[in-house]
Amino acid sequence: MSYTCNFPDIYSWIQNLPPISKWKTDSISICISPSCSSQPSLKLSITKNFQFCIIADYNLPISLWTSKPLKIKSNSTKLLDDEPIFNLLINFIQDVLKYGPNKNSSSFLKIPKMDFNSCFKEIFNFSFLTLAFIICIYEAPIDLRSICINTLKNQFSCPQSRHASKLLVKILGSNPEEEWMRSVNLAITNWIVEIQESLNHSIKTPCKLFSYSFSTVGLWKVQLYCPVIAMDIDTSTSSLSDDNLRFSLNFHQLEGVIQLNYRVIIREKWIEVMVNTDNIRFDVVRLVNESLMEERGAGISEKHFPSRISLQLTPTLQTNVLSISVTKSSDNPLREIGMEKSIEAGFDPPNPYMGLKVSASETVTMSMKPWKFEQSVNGNGANLNWFLHDSGNGKEVFSSKPSVFSLIQPKAWFKNRYSSAYRPFTKQGGVIFAKDEYGESVIWKVDKRAMGKSMEWELKGRVWLTYWPNKHISSYSETRRLEFQEVLHLNLG
């Protein structure tokens, strides 16, 4: 892959290395960050014992990372043939995973053999770029770190890298993919924390969200990851001065999966496209281990929780779209009205009058699920919305803040939101909306002249995460927001 974001083609450089017999020095290097005469640079070097190193190029070079020694066949026509190149890719991936919260995740890594003529070069270059980015964050000297990270982050988030990252996660498989994203987003979180502490204010980063989608027969799937610290703040009560709570809130990431089922039904006069929820899952996952969270944070139960999810699914080309129908009616919560009456009577013998007191009171209770699901239509687009409500006052959580009374009330629902029998989340603090409860479909009628064509659909989403104090004593609350957009496909006929 030719990187228009100016990152060197490491794979082609390795392929074109001369035989060792023609080397004039003990190593050969390539610069992987901009250099000028007044500043050190970052280089990738290969030595005669077939080890690769990432080096900070001072007058006295500093090694920041070294690969495992590669086994080379003596009869190979190239310096490195396919097998050691593949092993070097595995080395890159394993060392990225070692920087994550699960230090043993790389021991379970199994990657199938790949076709070197298809997308191997893109995956190889991106894997090395990711490793170099993480190495800069954790290992580079402070005077070199800032300039190198700023260069690599732009390369890391360019369109070519985003494309290559999607190719990579497809070969990793689900579990290594999660560990990979936790390693990357832990590094990004540490980088943002360092900058915020030095500048004393928040920053935005172009590396804040990774998402991808795929379309297969009958299923659309979107996967997304984002460090919580990189999400935009919608509302907050005040500045956060509690360092332990700040650590807890910062070192988490949002992980989401959106799975939609679709069916194409051929009618006599039109085509129906029926879409319904298969699974909507969002979790807020720790980026550090439990012991570190207990030591430096405010406890493992202090974290954001999903408070609203909004999805909009729209056909991008609407020439052949005839109509759209939603099947979820607007429902009113059940109201239970009861009358309580009491009679109080008293008799005082010296008094000739009987004192009789009668009092009546009416109580109104409302039965409402904490999560409310709504469908609506915007042009030819379908809106799917899930809202979390405060069970105490019925208000939407994402746009409100807890009352002073609820902050001191030990039995408020958000004080034990991950352990109560009536909790609106999973035990781990996430949410799952499945088709058994949120499976009402949306139906598009499409002109039959579109038969046999491919349709493109745009899925836009917004996710809100809210923090209210749980077991930690604090008056701080905030809501953060993330937006994403993916394109999906289906064939009519």
Short mmCIF file of C-alpha atoms in Angstrom, two decimals:
data_model
loop_
_atom_site.label_atom_id
_atom_site.label_comp_id
_atom_site.label_asym_id
_atom_site.label_seq_id
_atom_site.Cartn_x
_atom_site.Cartn_y
_atom_site.Cartn_z
CA MET A 1 0.00 0.00 0.00
CA SER A 2 1.27 3.45 -0.88
CA TYR A 3 0.61 5.66 2.13
CA THR A 4 -0.45 9.14 1.08
CA CYS A 5 -0.23 9.95 4.78
CA ASN A 6 3.58 9.78 4.24
CA PHE A 7 4.26 6.68 6.33
CA PRO A 8 7.04 4.66 4.69
CA ASP A 9 6.19 1.37 2.99
CA ILE A 10 8.03 -0.85 5.48
CA TYR A 11 7.02 -4.07 3.75
CA SER A 12 8.51 -3.03 0.37
CA TRP A 13 11.63 -1.70 2.10
CA ILE A 14 12.21 -5.10 3.71
CA GLN A 15 11.52 -6.93 0.45
CA ASN A 16 14.15 -4.82 -1.32
CA LEU A 17 16.93 -5.20 1.25
CA PRO A 18 20.20 -6.39 -0.31
CA PRO A 19 21.91 -9.65 0.73
CA ILE A 20 24.07 -9.35 3.84
CA SER A 21 27.19 -9.84 1.73
CA LYS A 22 26.55 -6.44 0.18
CA TRP A 23 26.06 -4.56 3.46
CA LYS A 24 28.70 -1.94 4.19
CA THR A 25 27.59 -1.54 7.82
CA ASP A 26 26.30 -3.80 10.59
CA SER A 27 22.74 -2.52 10.15
CA ILE A 28 20.45 -0.83 7.64
CA SER A 29 17.82 1.73 8.73
CA ILE A 30 14.78 3.59 7.45
CA CYS A 31 13.36 6.76 9.01
CA ILE A 32 9.77 6.40 10.26
CA SER A 33 9.28 9.95 11.54
CA PRO A 34 10.30 13.35 10.09
CA SER A 35 13.84 14.35 10.91
CA CYS A 36 15.81 17.53 10.73
CA SER A 37 19.41 18.32 11.60
CA SER A 38 18.50 19.89 14.95
CA GLN A 39 16.29 17.06 16.28
CA PRO A 40 16.61 13.30 16.70
CA SER A 41 14.43 11.01 14.62
CA LEU A 42 12.81 7.61 14.93
CA LYS A 43 14.21 4.78 12.80
CA LEU A 44 13.58 1.12 12.09
CA SER A 45 16.81 -0.86 11.77
CA ILE A 46 17.64 -4.43 10.83
CA THR A 47 20.89 -5.97 12.05
CA LYS A 48 23.02 -8.78 10.62
CA ASN A 49 21.61 -11.21 13.18
CA PHE A 50 18.15 -10.61 11.63
CA GLN A 51 16.61 -8.58 14.43
CA PHE A 52 14.57 -5.44 13.88
CA CYS A 53 14.83 -2.48 16.24
CA ILE A 54 12.97 0.80 16.67
CA ILE A 55 15.67 3.32 17.55
CA ALA A 56 15.68 6.90 18.81
CA ASP A 57 18.49 8.29 16.65
CA TYR A 58 20.58 10.44 19.00
CA ASN A 59 24.37 10.72 18.81
CA LEU A 60 24.24 7.62 20.96
CA PRO A 61 21.21 5.68 19.60
CA ILE A 62 18.63 4.43 22.10
CA SER A 63 16.82 1.17 21.36
CA LEU A 64 13.09 1.41 22.17
CA TRP A 65 11.96 -1.98 20.85
CA THR A 66 13.62 -5.12 19.52
CA SER A 67 12.00 -7.98 17.65
CA LYS A 68 12.56 -11.66 18.22
CA PRO A 69 15.42 -13.08 16.11
CA LEU A 70 14.14 -14.34 12.76
CA LYS A 71 14.98 -17.77 11.43
CA ILE A 72 16.28 -17.51 7.89
CA LYS A 73 16.58 -20.32 5.34
CA SER A 74 20.08 -20.59 3.98
CA ASN A 75 18.86 -21.29 0.45
CA SER A 76 16.47 -18.32 0.29
CA THR A 77 16.80 -16.11 -2.79
CA LYS A 78 15.77 -13.03 -0.80
CA LEU A 79 17.06 -11.63 2.48
CA LEU A 80 13.68 -12.47 4.06
CA ASP A 81 11.23 -14.84 2.41
CA ASP A 82 7.53 -15.29 3.18
CA GLU A 83 7.82 -17.31 6.40
CA PRO A 84 10.07 -14.90 8.39
CA ILE A 85 8.03 -11.95 7.10
CA PHE A 86 4.86 -13.62 8.40
CA ASN A 87 6.58 -14.36 11.74
CA LEU A 88 7.63 -10.72 11.95
CA LEU A 89 3.96 -9.69 11.51
CA ILE A 90 3.01 -12.04 14.38
CA ASN A 91 5.78 -10.42 16.45
CA PHE A 92 4.31 -6.94 15.80
CA ILE A 93 0.81 -8.03 16.83
CA GLN A 94 1.95 -9.91 19.94
CA ASP A 95 3.95 -6.95 21.19
CA VAL A 96 1.01 -4.58 20.68
CA LEU A 97 -1.14 -6.93 22.76
CA LYS A 98 1.48 -7.01 25.55
CA TYR A 99 0.84 -3.31 26.19
CA GLY A 100 -2.83 -4.03 26.97
CA PRO A 101 -4.55 -4.74 30.30
CA ASN A 102 -4.42 -8.51 29.68
CA LYS A 103 -0.72 -9.33 29.51
CA ASN A 104 -1.36 -12.96 28.54
CA SER A 105 -3.65 -12.29 25.58
CA SER A 106 -0.88 -12.80 23.00
CA SER A 107 -0.36 -16.41 24.12
CA PHE A 108 -3.75 -17.32 22.62
CA LEU A 109 -3.10 -15.60 19.29
CA LYS A 110 -3.79 -17.80 16.26
CA ILE A 111 -3.63 -16.20 12.81
CA PRO A 112 -4.22 -18.19 9.62
CA LYS A 113 -1.68 -18.17 6.83
CA MET A 114 -2.32 -15.28 4.48
CA ASP A 115 -2.17 -14.64 0.76
CA PHE A 116 0.91 -12.48 0.23
CA ASN A 117 -0.47 -11.23 -3.09
CA SER A 118 -3.67 -9.71 -1.67
CA CYS A 119 -3.79 -7.50 1.42
CA PHE A 120 -0.77 -8.73 3.37
CA LYS A 121 1.31 -5.61 2.72
CA GLU A 122 -1.44 -3.30 4.02
CA ILE A 123 -1.88 -5.37 7.19
CA PHE A 124 1.88 -5.64 7.75
CA ASN A 125 2.49 -1.90 7.38
CA PHE A 126 -0.44 -0.96 9.63
CA SER A 127 0.56 -3.45 12.33
CA PHE A 128 4.05 -1.95 12.42
CA LEU A 129 2.64 1.60 12.43
CA THR A 130 0.46 0.70 15.44
CA LEU A 131 3.42 -0.79 17.27
CA ALA A 132 5.56 2.28 16.53
CA PHE A 133 2.75 4.58 17.76
CA ILE A 134 2.44 2.67 21.05
CA ILE A 135 6.23 2.43 21.49
CA CYS A 136 6.45 6.23 21.12
CA ILE A 137 3.81 6.79 23.80
CA TYR A 138 5.41 4.48 26.36
CA GLU A 139 9.12 4.28 25.54
CA ALA A 140 10.31 7.38 23.63
CA PRO A 141 12.35 10.02 25.51
CA ILE A 142 10.27 13.06 26.40
CA ASP A 143 11.99 15.43 23.97
CA LEU A 144 11.31 13.05 21.07
CA ARG A 145 7.93 11.73 22.15
CA SER A 146 5.74 14.73 21.34
CA ILE A 147 6.90 15.32 17.76
CA CYS A 148 6.91 11.62 16.90
CA ILE A 149 3.45 10.97 18.35
CA ASN A 150 1.97 13.96 16.53
CA THR A 151 3.40 12.64 13.27
CA LEU A 152 2.39 9.02 13.81
CA LYS A 153 -1.13 9.83 15.04
CA ASN A 154 -1.91 11.58 11.77
CA GLN A 155 -0.60 8.60 9.84
CA PHE A 156 -2.46 6.27 12.20
CA SER A 157 -5.82 7.95 11.50
CA CYS A 158 -5.51 8.58 7.74
CA PRO A 159 -7.99 6.82 5.36
CA GLN A 160 -5.43 4.25 4.20
CA SER A 161 -4.68 3.23 7.79
CA ARG A 162 -8.37 2.99 8.65
CA HIS A 163 -8.86 0.68 5.67
CA ALA A 164 -5.89 -1.47 6.69
CA SER A 165 -7.12 -1.63 10.31
CA LYS A 166 -10.40 -3.14 9.12
CA LEU A 167 -8.50 -5.77 7.16
CA LEU A 168 -6.45 -6.57 10.25
CA VAL A 169 -9.35 -7.09 12.68
CA LYS A 170 -11.01 -9.47 10.23
CA ILE A 171 -8.06 -11.86 10.41
CA LEU A 172 -7.56 -11.47 14.17
CA GLY A 173 -10.96 -12.83 15.20
CA SER A 174 -13.29 -11.44 17.84
CA ASN A 175 -11.34 -11.99 21.08
CA PRO A 176 -7.89 -10.84 19.81
CA GLU A 177 -9.68 -7.90 18.16
CA GLU A 178 -11.02 -6.77 21.54
CA GLU A 179 -7.60 -7.15 23.16
CA TRP A 180 -5.97 -5.25 20.27
CA MET A 181 -8.38 -2.33 20.63
CA ARG A 182 -7.91 -2.24 24.41
CA SER A 183 -4.14 -2.05 23.97
CA VAL A 184 -4.42 0.73 21.40
CA ASN A 185 -7.01 2.73 23.36
CA LEU A 186 -5.13 2.34 26.63
CA ALA A 187 -2.12 3.92 24.91
CA ILE A 188 -4.29 6.70 23.47
CA THR A 189 -5.82 7.29 26.91
CA ASN A 190 -2.38 7.59 28.52
CA TRP A 191 -1.29 9.96 25.77
CA ILE A 192 -4.35 12.21 26.23
CA VAL A 193 -3.95 12.18 30.04
CA GLU A 194 -0.32 13.27 29.69
CA ILE A 195 -1.24 16.15 27.37
CA GLN A 196 -4.17 17.28 29.52
CA GLU A 197 -1.98 17.33 32.62
CA SER A 198 0.70 19.38 30.86
CA LEU A 199 -1.75 21.83 29.26
CA ASN A 200 -4.24 21.79 32.16
CA HIS A 201 -7.24 21.46 29.82
CA SER A 202 -8.97 18.82 27.72
CA ILE A 203 -8.05 18.11 24.09
CA LYS A 204 -9.61 16.37 21.12
CA THR A 205 -7.88 13.63 19.18
CA PRO A 206 -8.49 12.27 15.68
CA CYS A 207 -7.85 8.74 16.97
CA LYS A 208 -10.88 8.68 19.24
CA LEU A 209 -13.14 6.20 17.41
CA PHE A 210 -12.64 2.97 15.53
CA SER A 211 -15.63 1.39 13.83
CA TYR A 212 -16.25 -0.99 10.97
CA SER A 213 -19.19 -2.77 9.38
CA PHE A 214 -19.92 -5.75 7.19
CA SER A 215 -22.95 -6.95 5.29
CA THR A 216 -23.73 -10.60 4.74
CA VAL A 217 -26.82 -12.61 3.85
CA GLY A 218 -29.59 -11.43 6.16
CA LEU A 219 -27.33 -9.62 8.63
CA TRP A 220 -25.76 -6.18 9.05
CA LYS A 221 -23.15 -5.76 11.77
CA VAL A 222 -21.33 -2.68 13.07
CA GLN A 223 -18.57 -2.87 15.68
CA LEU A 224 -17.14 0.18 17.43
CA TYR A 225 -14.60 1.09 20.09
CA CYS A 226 -13.82 4.44 21.72
CA PRO A 227 -11.85 5.44 24.84
CA VAL A 228 -14.20 7.29 27.18
CA ILE A 229 -11.69 10.12 27.68
CA ALA A 230 -11.93 10.95 23.95
CA MET A 231 -15.75 11.26 23.87
CA ASP A 232 -17.27 14.75 23.75
CA ILE A 233 -18.70 16.07 27.02
CA ASP A 234 -22.36 17.03 26.66
CA THR A 235 -23.03 18.11 30.24
CA SER A 236 -21.15 18.14 33.53
CA THR A 237 -21.91 19.55 36.95
CA SER A 238 -18.50 21.16 37.56
CA SER A 239 -14.80 20.63 37.09
CA LEU A 240 -13.58 17.33 38.45
CA SER A 241 -11.00 17.83 41.21
CA ASP A 242 -11.08 14.29 42.62
CA ASP A 243 -7.96 12.57 41.17
CA ASN A 244 -9.10 9.06 42.11
CA LEU A 245 -12.48 9.51 40.46
CA ARG A 246 -10.87 11.09 37.41
CA PHE A 247 -8.62 8.04 37.02
CA SER A 248 -11.61 5.69 37.21
CA LEU A 249 -13.63 7.63 34.66
CA ASN A 250 -10.73 8.07 32.24
CA PHE A 251 -9.44 4.51 32.03
CA HIS A 252 -12.43 2.84 30.39
CA GLN A 253 -13.51 2.38 26.80
CA LEU A 254 -16.88 2.01 25.12
CA GLU A 255 -17.34 -1.21 23.14
CA GLY A 256 -20.43 -1.58 20.99
CA VAL A 257 -22.00 -4.12 18.65
CA ILE A 258 -25.03 -3.41 16.46
CA GLN A 259 -26.58 -6.38 14.68
CA LEU A 260 -29.61 -5.89 12.46
CA ASN A 261 -31.46 -8.64 10.61
CA TYR A 262 -32.94 -7.89 7.21
CA ARG A 263 -35.23 -9.75 4.81
CA VAL A 264 -36.02 -9.00 1.18
CA ILE A 265 -39.58 -10.07 0.28
CA ILE A 266 -40.75 -9.98 -3.33
CA ARG A 267 -44.39 -8.90 -3.58
CA GLU A 268 -46.58 -8.71 -6.69
CA LYS A 269 -46.18 -4.95 -7.15
CA TRP A 270 -43.20 -3.98 -5.00
CA ILE A 271 -40.26 -5.26 -2.97
CA GLU A 272 -40.30 -5.14 0.82
CA VAL A 273 -37.11 -4.66 2.84
CA MET A 274 -37.80 -5.62 6.45
CA VAL A 275 -35.21 -4.73 9.10
CA ASN A 276 -35.37 -5.59 12.79
CA THR A 277 -33.10 -5.61 15.82
CA ASP A 278 -31.09 -8.76 16.38
CA ASN A 279 -28.75 -7.48 19.10
CA ILE A 280 -27.67 -4.05 20.33
CA ARG A 281 -24.86 -4.36 22.88
CA PHE A 282 -22.84 -1.65 24.61
CA ASP A 283 -20.31 -2.15 27.40
CA VAL A 284 -18.00 0.19 29.31
CA VAL A 285 -14.83 -1.86 29.81
CA ARG A 286 -11.81 -1.22 32.08
CA LEU A 287 -8.52 -0.44 30.34
CA VAL A 288 -6.46 -1.32 33.41
CA ASN A 289 -6.59 -4.31 35.73
CA GLU A 290 -8.74 -4.42 38.84
CA SER A 291 -5.91 -4.00 41.34
CA LEU A 292 -4.64 -0.82 39.65
CA MET A 293 -8.17 0.56 39.49
CA GLU A 294 -8.60 -0.07 43.22
CA GLU A 295 -5.18 1.43 44.00
CA ARG A 296 -5.30 4.62 41.88
CA GLY A 297 -8.99 4.95 41.13
CA ALA A 298 -12.20 5.28 43.11
CA GLY A 299 -13.10 1.60 42.77
CA ILE A 300 -14.21 -0.68 39.95
CA SER A 301 -17.88 0.32 40.28
CA GLU A 302 -17.25 3.99 39.46
CA LYS A 303 -17.67 4.28 35.70
CA HIS A 304 -19.99 5.63 33.05
CA PHE A 305 -23.08 3.74 31.97
CA PRO A 306 -25.08 3.85 28.70
CA SER A 307 -28.00 6.27 29.06
CA ARG A 308 -29.22 6.73 25.49
CA ILE A 309 -28.65 5.02 22.13
CA SER A 310 -29.91 6.55 18.89
CA LEU A 311 -29.66 4.90 15.46
CA GLN A 312 -30.79 6.25 12.09
CA LEU A 313 -30.97 3.87 9.12
CA THR A 314 -31.52 5.50 5.71
CA PRO A 315 -31.19 4.31 2.09
CA THR A 316 -28.62 6.60 0.47
CA LEU A 317 -30.28 6.54 -2.99
CA GLN A 318 -34.02 6.95 -2.52
CA THR A 319 -35.26 7.11 -6.14
CA ASN A 320 -36.93 3.69 -5.92
CA VAL A 321 -38.15 3.95 -2.31
CA LEU A 322 -41.97 4.13 -2.20
CA SER A 323 -42.70 4.25 1.54
CA ILE A 324 -41.51 3.39 5.01
CA SER A 325 -43.51 1.90 7.88
CA VAL A 326 -42.64 1.40 11.53
CA THR A 327 -44.30 -1.26 13.65
CA LYS A 328 -43.68 -0.04 17.19
CA SER A 329 -46.63 1.96 18.48
CA SER A 330 -46.18 4.80 20.93
CA ASP A 331 -47.19 3.28 24.25
CA ASN A 332 -48.20 4.98 27.47
CA PRO A 333 -46.83 3.66 30.77
CA LEU A 334 -49.26 1.83 33.00
CA ARG A 335 -50.73 4.04 35.72
CA GLU A 336 -52.07 2.48 38.88
CA ILE A 337 -54.42 4.64 40.96
CA GLY A 338 -55.36 3.59 44.45
CA MET A 339 -57.43 5.20 47.26
CA GLU A 340 -56.39 4.89 50.87
CA LYS A 341 -58.91 5.82 53.60
CA SER A 342 -58.52 5.83 57.36
CA ILE A 343 -60.88 6.64 60.21
CA GLU A 344 -59.66 7.85 63.57
CA ALA A 345 -62.05 7.96 66.53
CA GLY A 346 -61.59 9.03 70.11
CA PHE A 347 -63.88 9.20 73.14
CA ASP A 348 -63.27 11.29 76.27
CA PRO A 349 -65.75 10.40 79.10
CA PRO A 350 -65.95 13.85 80.80
CA ASN A 351 -66.84 15.36 77.44
CA PRO A 352 -70.44 14.82 76.18
CA TYR A 353 -69.27 15.01 72.57
CA MET A 354 -67.72 12.17 70.66
CA GLY A 355 -64.72 13.18 68.61
CA LEU A 356 -64.63 11.44 65.23
CA LYS A 357 -61.92 12.11 62.70
CA VAL A 358 -62.07 10.90 59.12
CA SER A 359 -59.24 11.34 56.62
CA ALA A 360 -58.85 10.12 53.05
CA SER A 361 -55.75 10.11 50.83
CA GLU A 362 -55.11 9.20 47.21
CA THR A 363 -51.87 7.76 45.90
CA VAL A 364 -50.83 7.50 42.28
CA THR A 365 -48.08 5.10 41.20
CA MET A 366 -46.57 4.70 37.76
CA SER A 367 -45.23 1.44 36.38
CA MET A 368 -42.48 2.12 33.84
CA LYS A 369 -39.48 0.18 32.60
CA PRO A 370 -36.14 1.98 33.05
CA TRP A 371 -35.44 1.67 29.30
CA LYS A 372 -37.98 3.05 26.85
CA PHE A 373 -37.78 2.16 23.14
CA GLU A 374 -39.20 4.41 20.44
CA GLN A 375 -39.35 4.29 16.66
CA SER A 376 -39.90 7.31 14.43
CA VAL A 377 -39.55 8.27 10.77
CA ASN A 378 -37.51 11.07 9.22
CA GLY A 379 -38.16 11.21 5.46
CA ASN A 380 -37.27 7.69 4.30
CA GLY A 381 -35.04 7.10 7.32
CA ALA A 382 -35.97 5.07 10.40
CA ASN A 383 -34.97 6.33 13.86
CA LEU A 384 -34.48 3.79 16.65
CA ASN A 385 -34.06 5.28 20.12
CA TRP A 386 -33.46 3.76 23.53
CA PHE A 387 -33.81 6.11 26.54
CA LEU A 388 -32.86 5.35 30.15
CA HIS A 389 -35.15 6.96 32.75
CA ASP A 390 -34.57 7.70 36.42
CA SER A 391 -36.92 5.35 38.23
CA GLY A 392 -37.33 7.93 41.00
CA ASN A 393 -38.67 10.89 39.02
CA GLY A 394 -39.14 9.47 35.51
CA LYS A 395 -36.71 11.94 33.87
CA GLU A 396 -34.40 10.98 31.02
CA VAL A 397 -30.99 10.31 32.55
CA PHE A 398 -28.76 11.53 29.70
CA SER A 399 -30.14 15.09 29.90
CA SER A 400 -30.56 15.43 33.68
CA LYS A 401 -28.49 15.23 36.83
CA PRO A 402 -29.16 13.45 40.12
CA SER A 403 -30.91 15.44 42.82
CA VAL A 404 -29.11 16.37 46.01
CA PHE A 405 -31.45 14.09 47.96
CA SER A 406 -30.64 11.11 45.73
CA LEU A 407 -26.91 11.69 46.20
CA ILE A 408 -27.23 11.06 49.93
CA GLN A 409 -29.94 8.41 49.72
CA PRO A 410 -28.23 5.01 50.16
CA LYS A 411 -30.96 3.08 48.31
CA ALA A 412 -31.17 5.23 45.17
CA TRP A 413 -31.06 2.97 42.09
CA PHE A 414 -27.77 4.38 40.76
CA LYS A 415 -26.04 3.71 44.10
CA ASN A 416 -26.11 -0.06 43.47
CA ARG A 417 -26.76 -0.05 39.75
CA TYR A 418 -24.59 -3.10 39.00
CA SER A 419 -25.81 -5.34 41.82
CA SER A 420 -29.49 -4.59 42.44
CA ALA A 421 -32.10 -7.07 41.26
CA TYR A 422 -33.84 -4.16 39.52
CA ARG A 423 -30.70 -2.89 37.80
CA PRO A 424 -31.14 -1.57 34.24
CA PHE A 425 -27.75 -2.99 33.18
CA THR A 426 -25.91 -6.27 33.04
CA LYS A 427 -23.77 -7.26 36.01
CA GLN A 428 -20.75 -5.84 34.15
CA GLY A 429 -22.51 -2.51 33.61
CA GLY A 430 -23.49 -2.81 29.94
CA VAL A 431 -26.79 -3.05 28.11
CA ILE A 432 -28.19 -5.63 25.70
CA PHE A 433 -31.29 -5.00 23.61
CA ALA A 434 -32.35 -8.23 21.94
CA LYS A 435 -35.00 -9.09 19.38
CA ASP A 436 -37.22 -10.79 21.94
CA GLU A 437 -38.13 -7.38 23.36
CA TYR A 438 -36.99 -4.85 20.76
CA GLY A 439 -37.61 -6.85 17.61
CA GLU A 440 -40.32 -4.72 16.02
CA SER A 441 -39.40 -4.24 12.38
CA VAL A 442 -39.15 -1.31 10.01
CA ILE A 443 -40.39 -1.94 6.47
CA TRP A 444 -39.43 -0.13 3.28
CA LYS A 445 -41.46 -0.63 0.12
CA VAL A 446 -39.22 -0.38 -2.94
CA ASP A 447 -40.20 -0.08 -6.60
CA LYS A 448 -39.96 -3.48 -8.31
CA ARG A 449 -37.83 -1.97 -11.08
CA ALA A 450 -34.96 -2.06 -8.55
CA MET A 451 -35.05 -5.86 -8.66
CA GLY A 452 -31.55 -7.35 -8.92
CA LYS A 453 -29.77 -4.14 -7.95
CA SER A 454 -27.58 -3.45 -4.93
CA MET A 455 -28.81 -0.88 -2.41
CA GLU A 456 -26.57 1.16 -0.13
CA TRP A 457 -27.76 2.11 3.36
CA GLU A 458 -26.28 4.58 5.82
CA LEU A 459 -26.33 3.83 9.53
CA LYS A 460 -25.70 6.85 11.74
CA GLY A 461 -25.49 6.43 15.47
CA ARG A 462 -25.09 8.38 18.65
CA VAL A 463 -24.34 6.92 22.06
CA TRP A 464 -24.52 8.76 25.37
CA LEU A 465 -22.63 7.63 28.47
CA THR A 466 -23.51 9.12 31.85
CA TYR A 467 -21.74 9.06 35.19
CA TRP A 468 -23.58 9.41 38.49
CA PRO A 469 -21.85 8.50 41.77
CA ASN A 470 -22.26 4.87 42.73
CA LYS A 471 -20.41 3.88 45.93
CA HIS A 472 -17.94 6.76 45.86
CA ILE A 473 -18.96 9.91 47.74
CA SER A 474 -19.06 12.72 45.19
CA SER A 475 -21.39 15.36 43.77
CA TYR A 476 -19.88 15.07 40.28
CA SER A 477 -21.92 13.89 37.31
CA GLU A 478 -21.44 14.13 33.55
CA THR A 479 -22.70 12.84 30.20
CA ARG A 480 -20.48 12.16 27.18
CA ARG A 481 -21.49 11.59 23.56
CA LEU A 482 -20.09 9.62 20.65
CA GLU A 483 -21.20 9.77 17.00
CA PHE A 484 -20.41 7.26 14.24
CA GLN A 485 -21.41 6.51 10.67
CA GLU A 486 -21.13 3.35 8.56
CA VAL A 487 -22.33 2.19 5.15
CA LEU A 488 -24.19 -1.12 4.67
CA HIS A 489 -25.22 -3.01 1.52
CA LEU A 490 -27.91 -5.45 0.38
CA ASN A 491 -28.93 -7.01 -2.92
CA LEU A 492 -32.56 -6.87 -4.03
CA GLY A 493 -33.63 -10.17 -5.48
#
